[in-house]
Amino acid sequence: MERHDNDRQHEPGSPEGMSHAQTESRSDLARWVSGTHAFPADRDSLLDRAEAESAPEPVLSALRSLPDRTFANVEDVARELGIAGEHG
């Protein structure tokens, strides 16, 4: 999972303003950190959750790169990682 700041080409099947790679990265992130009562959460809580779920190293690495603050939802995390859409 990488930051995709320069990867803004829209592809069919991707939300407006997001490339296919960004969409895949955001979906992968959500798979490991969302769920009932997952948010709001700080970086360490998100990382703990992902580790407990045996998330792959690219997801864990991305979560480690987050600033130490509280995130409202997956979109907030995605925005911080540079994998949110134009409206995100």
N, CA, C and O atoms as CSV, one atom per row, in Angstrom:
chain,resi,resn,atom,element,x,y,z
A,1,MET,N,N,0.861,-1.164,0.000
A,1,MET,CA,C,0.000,0.000,0.000
A,1,MET,C,C,0.901,1.217,0.000
A,1,MET,O,O,1.735,1.383,0.889
A,2,GLU,N,N,0.730,2.067,-0.999
A,2,GLU,CA,C,1.577,3.237,-1.124
A,2,GLU,C,C,0.724,4.474,-1.266
A,2,GLU,O,O,-0.449,4.411,-1.634
A,3,ARG,N,N,1.347,5.610,-0.963
A,3,ARG,CA,C,0.684,6.878,-1.236
A,3,ARG,C,C,0.616,7.051,-2.742
A,3,ARG,O,O,1.547,6.680,-3.456
A,4,HIS,N,N,-0.463,7.604,-3.217
A,4,HIS,CA,C,-0.649,7.772,-4.659
A,4,HIS,C,C,-0.976,9.211,-4.991
A,4,HIS,O,O,-1.929,9.479,-5.723
A,5,ASP,N,N,-0.187,10.153,-4.454
A,5,ASP,CA,C,-0.462,11.573,-4.658
A,5,ASP,C,C,-0.458,11.958,-6.132
A,5,ASP,O,O,-1.223,12.830,-6.546
A,6,ASN,N,N,0.392,11.319,-6.925
A,6,ASN,CA,C,0.499,11.691,-8.333
A,6,ASN,C,C,-0.278,10.757,-9.249
A,6,ASN,O,O,-0.187,10.867,-10.472
A,7,ASP,N,N,-1.028,9.852,-8.675
A,7,ASP,CA,C,-1.746,8.825,-9.432
A,7,ASP,C,C,-3.223,9.205,-9.520
A,7,ASP,O,O,-4.066,8.560,-8.896
A,8,ARG,N,N,-3.538,10.239,-10.282
A,8,ARG,CA,C,-4.897,10.785,-10.297
A,8,ARG,C,C,-5.689,10.483,-11.566
A,8,ARG,O,O,-6.782,11.023,-11.738
A,9,GLN,N,N,-5.180,9.648,-12.448
A,9,GLN,CA,C,-5.906,9.332,-13.670
A,9,GLN,C,C,-7.132,8.494,-13.346
A,9,GLN,O,O,-7.027,7.450,-12.703
A,10,HIS,N,N,-8.293,8.954,-13.793
A,10,HIS,CA,C,-9.536,8.231,-13.533
A,10,HIS,C,C,-9.650,7.049,-14.478
A,10,HIS,O,O,-9.374,7.164,-15.672
A,11,GLU,N,N,-10.053,5.929,-13.940
A,11,GLU,CA,C,-10.258,4.734,-14.736
A,11,GLU,C,C,-11.690,4.256,-14.562
A,11,GLU,O,O,-12.289,4.492,-13.512
A,12,PRO,N,N,-12.254,3.589,-15.566
A,12,PRO,CA,C,-13.605,3.063,-15.429
A,12,PRO,C,C,-13.716,2.165,-14.206
A,12,PRO,O,O,-12.822,1.368,-13.922
A,13,GLY,N,N,-14.813,2.304,-13.495
A,13,GLY,CA,C,-15.031,1.500,-12.306
A,13,GLY,C,C,-14.466,2.104,-11.041
A,13,GLY,O,O,-14.692,1.581,-9.950
A,14,SER,N,N,-13.727,3.208,-11.170
A,14,SER,CA,C,-13.169,3.903,-10.009
A,14,SER,C,C,-13.979,5.155,-9.744
A,14,SER,O,O,-14.470,5.781,-10.683
A,15,PRO,N,N,-14.130,5.535,-8.472
A,15,PRO,CA,C,-14.842,6.784,-8.175
A,15,PRO,C,C,-14.147,7.972,-8.842
A,15,PRO,O,O,-12.932,7.952,-9.037
A,16,GLU,N,N,-14.899,8.978,-9.183
A,16,GLU,CA,C,-14.352,10.182,-9.813
A,16,GLU,C,C,-13.216,10.735,-8.963
A,16,GLU,O,O,-13.348,10.871,-7.747
A,17,GLY,N,N,-12.098,11.053,-9.613
A,17,GLY,CA,C,-10.965,11.619,-8.919
A,17,GLY,C,C,-10.031,10.585,-8.317
A,17,GLY,O,O,-9.054,10.945,-7.660
A,18,MET,N,N,-10.315,9.298,-8.529
A,18,MET,CA,C,-9.470,8.240,-7.976
A,18,MET,C,C,-9.057,7.276,-9.073
A,18,MET,O,O,-9.866,6.895,-9.919
A,19,SER,N,N,-7.799,6.890,-9.051
A,19,SER,CA,C,-7.324,5.873,-9.987
A,19,SER,C,C,-7.734,4.501,-9.473
A,19,SER,O,O,-8.191,4.365,-8.338
A,20,HIS,N,N,-7.573,3.513,-10.293
A,20,HIS,CA,C,-7.862,2.138,-9.879
A,20,HIS,C,C,-6.961,1.746,-8.711
A,20,HIS,O,O,-7.423,1.097,-7.772
A,21,ALA,N,N,-5.684,2.128,-8.751
A,21,ALA,CA,C,-4.743,1.795,-7.670
A,21,ALA,C,C,-5.173,2.437,-6.351
A,21,ALA,O,O,-5.077,1.809,-5.297
A,22,GLN,N,N,-5.641,3.670,-6.404
A,22,GLN,CA,C,-6.110,4.339,-5.190
A,22,GLN,C,C,-7.344,3.640,-4.634
A,22,GLN,O,O,-7.460,3.444,-3.424
A,23,THR,N,N,-8.253,3.270,-5.506
A,23,THR,CA,C,-9.467,2.570,-5.088
A,23,THR,C,C,-9.115,1.253,-4.422
A,23,THR,O,O,-9.682,0.906,-3.386
A,24,GLU,N,N,-8.177,0.515,-5.013
A,24,GLU,CA,C,-7.747,-0.755,-4.432
A,24,GLU,C,C,-7.082,-0.544,-3.073
A,24,GLU,O,O,-7.336,-1.298,-2.135
A,25,SER,N,N,-6.244,0.463,-2.964
A,25,SER,CA,C,-5.562,0.745,-1.695
A,25,SER,C,C,-6.560,1.109,-0.602
A,25,SER,O,O,-6.447,0.652,0.535
A,26,ARG,N,N,-7.541,1.940,-0.963
A,26,ARG,CA,C,-8.541,2.346,0.032
A,26,ARG,C,C,-9.400,1.153,0.451
A,26,ARG,O,O,-9.733,1.015,1.628
A,27,SER,N,N,-9.756,0.304,-0.487
A,27,SER,CA,C,-10.541,-0.891,-0.157
A,27,SER,C,C,-9.750,-1.834,0.745
A,27,SER,O,O,-10.294,-2.407,1.689
A,28,ASP,N,N,-8.469,-1.989,0.446
A,28,ASP,CA,C,-7.629,-2.855,1.259
A,28,ASP,C,C,-7.513,-2.301,2.675
A,28,ASP,O,O,-7.605,-3.052,3.646
A,29,LEU,N,N,-7.315,-1.008,2.794
A,29,LEU,CA,C,-7.260,-0.368,4.104
A,29,LEU,C,C,-8.553,-0.615,4.884
A,29,LEU,O,O,-8.517,-1.027,6.044
A,30,ALA,N,N,-9.680,-0.363,4.246
A,30,ALA,CA,C,-10.983,-0.518,4.911
A,30,ALA,C,C,-11.209,-1.954,5.369
A,30,ALA,O,O,-11.812,-2.182,6.417
A,31,ARG,N,N,-10.736,-2.911,4.603
A,31,ARG,CA,C,-10.898,-4.331,4.947
A,31,ARG,C,C,-10.271,-4.639,6.310
A,31,ARG,O,O,-10.778,-5.490,7.041
A,32,TRP,N,N,-9.186,-3.963,6.654
A,32,TRP,CA,C,-8.434,-4.288,7.868
A,32,TRP,C,C,-8.734,-3.387,9.058
A,32,TRP,O,O,-8.441,-3.764,10.193
A,33,VAL,N,N,-9.306,-2.211,8.835
A,33,VAL,CA,C,-9.502,-1.304,9.976
A,33,VAL,C,C,-10.941,-0.882,10.229
A,33,VAL,O,O,-11.200,-0.222,11.235
A,34,SER,N,N,-11.892,-1.233,9.362
A,34,SER,CA,C,-13.262,-0.812,9.633
A,34,SER,C,C,-14.023,-1.876,10.383
A,34,SER,O,O,-13.521,-2.969,10.646
A,35,GLY,N,N,-15.238,-1.529,10.718
A,35,GLY,CA,C,-16.097,-2.444,11.446
A,35,GLY,C,C,-16.867,-1.701,12.521
A,35,GLY,O,O,-16.686,-0.502,12.732
A,36,THR,N,N,-17.714,-2.432,13.183
A,36,THR,CA,C,-18.525,-1.853,14.241
A,36,THR,C,C,-17.632,-1.263,15.319
A,36,THR,O,O,-16.732,-1.928,15.831
A,37,HIS,N,N,-17.888,-0.031,15.650
A,37,HIS,CA,C,-17.175,0.675,16.717
A,37,HIS,C,C,-15.679,0.848,16.451
A,37,HIS,O,O,-14.910,1.025,17.396
A,38,ALA,N,N,-15.254,0.801,15.199
A,38,ALA,CA,C,-13.828,0.972,14.882
A,38,ALA,C,C,-13.394,2.431,14.980
A,38,ALA,O,O,-12.228,2.712,15.257
A,39,PHE,N,N,-14.314,3.353,14.757
A,39,PHE,CA,C,-13.990,4.781,14.759
A,39,PHE,C,C,-14.887,5.518,15.725
A,39,PHE,O,O,-15.998,5.065,15.998
A,40,PRO,N,N,-14.431,6.651,16.254
A,40,PRO,CA,C,-13.128,7.271,16.023
A,40,PRO,C,C,-12.018,6.421,16.634
A,40,PRO,O,O,-12.230,5.684,17.597
A,41,ALA,N,N,-10.811,6.548,16.038
A,41,ALA,CA,C,-9.663,5.768,16.503
A,41,ALA,C,C,-8.376,6.523,16.213
A,41,ALA,O,O,-8.280,7.252,15.225
A,42,ASP,N,N,-7.401,6.343,17.071
A,42,ASP,CA,C,-6.096,6.946,16.823
A,42,ASP,C,C,-5.220,5.961,16.053
A,42,ASP,O,O,-5.595,4.808,15.840
A,43,ARG,N,N,-4.056,6.437,15.645
A,43,ARG,CA,C,-3.143,5.625,14.845
A,43,ARG,C,C,-2.832,4.296,15.527
A,43,ARG,O,O,-2.895,3.244,14.890
A,44,ASP,N,N,-2.499,4.333,16.808
A,44,ASP,CA,C,-2.110,3.104,17.497
A,44,ASP,C,C,-3.261,2.106,17.590
A,44,ASP,O,O,-3.042,0.899,17.481
A,45,SER,N,N,-4.473,2.592,17.789
A,45,SER,CA,C,-5.641,1.699,17.830
A,45,SER,C,C,-5.885,1.056,16.474
A,45,SER,O,O,-6.199,-0.131,16.392
A,46,LEU,N,N,-5.740,1.843,15.407
A,46,LEU,CA,C,-5.911,1.297,14.053
A,46,LEU,C,C,-4.842,0.251,13.761
A,46,LEU,O,O,-5.125,-0.803,13.193
A,47,LEU,N,N,-3.623,0.554,14.154
A,47,LEU,CA,C,-2.528,-0.386,13.942
A,47,LEU,C,C,-2.745,-1.671,14.746
A,47,LEU,O,O,-2.541,-2.770,14.231
A,48,ASP,N,N,-3.158,-1.531,16.002
A,48,ASP,CA,C,-3.446,-2.714,16.830
A,48,ASP,C,C,-4.528,-3.572,16.192
A,48,ASP,O,O,-4.414,-4.797,16.150
A,49,ARG,N,N,-5.581,-2.926,15.693
A,49,ARG,CA,C,-6.687,-3.666,15.067
A,49,ARG,C,C,-6.201,-4.417,13.831
A,49,ARG,O,O,-6.516,-5.591,13.639
A,50,ALA,N,N,-5.428,-3.717,12.995
A,50,ALA,CA,C,-4.930,-4.341,11.767
A,50,ALA,C,C,-3.980,-5.494,12.085
A,50,ALA,O,O,-4.025,-6.533,11.427
A,51,GLU,N,N,-3.128,-5.319,13.083
A,51,GLU,CA,C,-2.215,-6.403,13.473
A,51,GLU,C,C,-2.994,-7.599,14.006
A,51,GLU,O,O,-2.661,-8.743,13.697
A,52,ALA,N,N,-4.024,-7.343,14.803
A,52,ALA,CA,C,-4.844,-8.431,15.353
A,52,ALA,C,C,-5.559,-9.206,14.250
A,52,ALA,O,O,-5.841,-10.395,14.399
A,53,GLU,N,N,-5.848,-8.530,13.152
A,53,GLU,CA,C,-6.525,-9.164,12.017
A,53,GLU,C,C,-5.535,-9.752,11.009
A,53,GLU,O,O,-5.937,-10.253,9.959
A,54,SER,N,N,-4.235,-9.688,11.334
A,54,SER,CA,C,-3.169,-10.195,10.452
A,54,SER,C,C,-3.135,-9.487,9.102
A,54,SER,O,O,-3.002,-10.120,8.055
A,55,ALA,N,N,-3.258,-8.174,9.146
A,55,ALA,CA,C,-3.188,-7.374,7.922
A,55,ALA,C,C,-1.814,-7.528,7.278
A,55,ALA,O,O,-0.827,-7.752,7.978
A,56,PRO,N,N,-1.739,-7.410,5.956
A,56,PRO,CA,C,-0.453,-7.523,5.270
A,56,PRO,C,C,0.457,-6.328,5.600
A,56,PRO,O,O,-0.017,-5.259,5.985
A,57,GLU,N,N,1.745,-6.529,5.442
A,57,GLU,CA,C,2.730,-5.505,5.794
A,57,GLU,C,C,2.499,-4.158,5.101
A,57,GLU,O,O,2.700,-3.128,5.746
A,58,PRO,N,N,2.090,-4.101,3.829
A,58,PRO,CA,C,1.856,-2.780,3.231
A,58,PRO,C,C,0.787,-1.967,3.979
A,58,PRO,O,O,0.905,-0.747,4.089
A,59,VAL,N,N,-0.243,-2.634,4.486
A,59,VAL,CA,C,-1.288,-1.947,5.251
A,59,VAL,C,C,-0.709,-1.475,6.586
A,59,VAL,O,O,-0.926,-0.332,6.988
A,60,LEU,N,N,0.023,-2.348,7.267
A,60,LEU,CA,C,0.621,-1.977,8.545
A,60,LEU,C,C,1.595,-0.818,8.377
A,60,LEU,O,O,1.625,0.096,9.201
A,61,SER,N,N,2.376,-0.854,7.330
A,61,SER,CA,C,3.335,0.217,7.060
A,61,SER,C,C,2.620,1.550,6.830
A,61,SER,O,O,3.049,2.588,7.335
A,62,ALA,N,N,1.538,1.514,6.072
A,62,ALA,CA,C,0.761,2.736,5.829
A,62,ALA,C,C,0.195,3.281,7.137
A,62,ALA,O,O,0.233,4.487,7.379
A,63,LEU,N,N,-0.324,2.400,7.969
A,63,LEU,CA,C,-0.874,2.842,9.247
A,63,LEU,C,C,0.217,3.416,10.148
A,63,LEU,O,O,-0.020,4.395,10.856
A,64,ARG,N,N,1.396,2.825,10.131
A,64,ARG,CA,C,2.511,3.358,10.931
A,64,ARG,C,C,2.898,4.762,10.484
A,64,ARG,O,O,3.395,5.553,11.287
A,65,SER,N,N,2.675,5.077,9.217
A,65,SER,CA,C,3.063,6.386,8.686
A,65,SER,C,C,2.084,7.499,9.064
A,65,SER,O,O,2.368,8.677,8.844
A,66,LEU,N,N,0.941,7.133,9.629
A,66,LEU,CA,C,-0.054,8.141,9.999
A,66,LEU,C,C,0.446,9.014,11.148
A,66,LEU,O,O,1.214,8.556,11.994
A,67,PRO,N,N,0.006,10.273,11.174
A,67,PRO,CA,C,0.339,11.106,12.326
A,67,PRO,C,C,-0.414,10.624,13.564
A,67,PRO,O,O,-1.431,9.938,13.460
A,68,ASP,N,N,0.091,10.986,14.712
A,68,ASP,CA,C,-0.519,10.580,15.975
A,68,ASP,C,C,-1.697,11.510,16.273
A,68,ASP,O,O,-1.545,12.525,16.952
A,69,ARG,N,N,-2.860,11.149,15.760
A,69,ARG,CA,C,-4.093,11.905,15.995
A,69,ARG,C,C,-5.270,10.955,15.895
A,69,ARG,O,O,-5.102,9.783,15.557
A,70,THR,N,N,-6.448,11.451,16.186
A,70,THR,CA,C,-7.658,10.644,16.099
A,70,THR,C,C,-8.296,10.827,14.725
A,70,THR,O,O,-8.398,11.944,14.216
A,71,PHE,N,N,-8.715,9.728,14.146
A,71,PHE,CA,C,-9.352,9.715,12.829
A,71,PHE,C,C,-10.832,9.412,12.997
A,71,PHE,O,O,-11.210,8.544,13.784
A,72,ALA,N,N,-11.670,10.133,12.251
A,72,ALA,CA,C,-13.120,10.009,12.376
A,72,ALA,C,C,-13.666,8.754,11.696
A,72,ALA,O,O,-14.628,8.152,12.172
A,73,ASN,N,N,-13.041,8.360,10.571
A,73,ASN,CA,C,-13.545,7.240,9.779
A,73,ASN,C,C,-12.479,6.807,8.774
A,73,ASN,O,O,-11.397,7.392,8.723
A,74,VAL,N,N,-12.782,5.793,7.984
A,74,VAL,CA,C,-11.827,5.292,6.993
A,74,VAL,C,C,-11.497,6.385,5.980
A,74,VAL,O,O,-10.346,6.498,5.558
A,75,GLU,N,N,-12.455,7.169,5.593
A,75,GLU,CA,C,-12.195,8.243,4.631
A,75,GLU,C,C,-11.175,9.235,5.182
A,75,GLU,O,O,-10.329,9.727,4.436
A,76,ASP,N,N,-11.244,9.528,6.461
A,76,ASP,CA,C,-10.282,10.420,7.110
A,76,ASP,C,C,-8.874,9.824,7.018
A,76,ASP,O,O,-7.913,10.538,6.729
A,77,VAL,N,N,-8.755,8.531,7.261
A,77,VAL,CA,C,-7.464,7.841,7.144
A,77,VAL,C,C,-6.989,7.871,5.690
A,77,VAL,O,O,-5.827,8.179,5.424
A,78,ALA,N,N,-7.874,7.556,4.758
A,78,ALA,CA,C,-7.523,7.546,3.341
A,78,ALA,C,C,-7.054,8.922,2.881
A,78,ALA,O,O,-6.088,9.033,2.126
A,79,ARG,N,N,-7.735,9.960,3.334
A,79,ARG,CA,C,-7.348,11.334,2.981
A,79,ARG,C,C,-5.917,11.608,3.465
A,79,ARG,O,O,-5.109,12.183,2.735
A,80,GLU,N,N,-5.615,11.198,4.685
A,80,GLU,CA,C,-4.282,11.414,5.253
A,80,GLU,C,C,-3.212,10.656,4.466
A,80,GLU,O,O,-2.083,11.126,4.327
A,81,LEU,N,N,-3.575,9.491,3.957
A,81,LEU,CA,C,-2.639,8.666,3.181
A,81,LEU,C,C,-2.572,9.061,1.707
A,81,LEU,O,O,-1.765,8.514,0.955
A,82,GLY,N,N,-3.412,10.004,1.292
A,82,GLY,CA,C,-3.389,10.442,-0.103
A,82,GLY,C,C,-4.105,9.493,-1.040
A,82,GLY,O,O,-3.808,9.455,-2.235
A,83,ILE,N,N,-5.053,8.718,-0.507
A,83,ILE,CA,C,-5.785,7.764,-1.366
A,83,ILE,C,C,-7.282,8.037,-1.313
A,83,ILE,O,O,-8.090,7.120,-1.463
A,84,ALA,N,N,-7.649,9.287,-1.103
A,84,ALA,CA,C,-9.059,9.673,-1.128
A,84,ALA,C,C,-9.373,10.291,-2.480
A,84,ALA,O,O,-8.467,10.741,-3.182
A,85,GLY,N,N,-10.624,10.317,-2.845
A,85,GLY,CA,C,-11.042,10.923,-4.106
A,85,GLY,C,C,-11.006,12.430,-4.041
A,85,GLY,O,O,-10.688,13.004,-2.999
A,86,GLU,N,N,-11.332,13.078,-5.153
A,86,GLU,CA,C,-11.340,14.538,-5.237
A,86,GLU,C,C,-12.224,15.164,-4.168
A,86,GLU,O,O,-11.905,16.227,-3.633
A,87,HIS,N,N,-13.327,14.510,-3.861
A,87,HIS,CA,C,-14.285,15.081,-2.919
A,87,HIS,C,C,-14.023,14.608,-1.505
A,87,HIS,O,O,-14.753,14.986,-0.589
A,88,GLY,N,N,-12.984,13.776,-1.298
A,88,GLY,CA,C,-12.683,13.200,-0.012
A,88,GLY,C,C,-11.765,13.978,0.838
A,88,GLY,O,O,-11.453,13.560,1.953
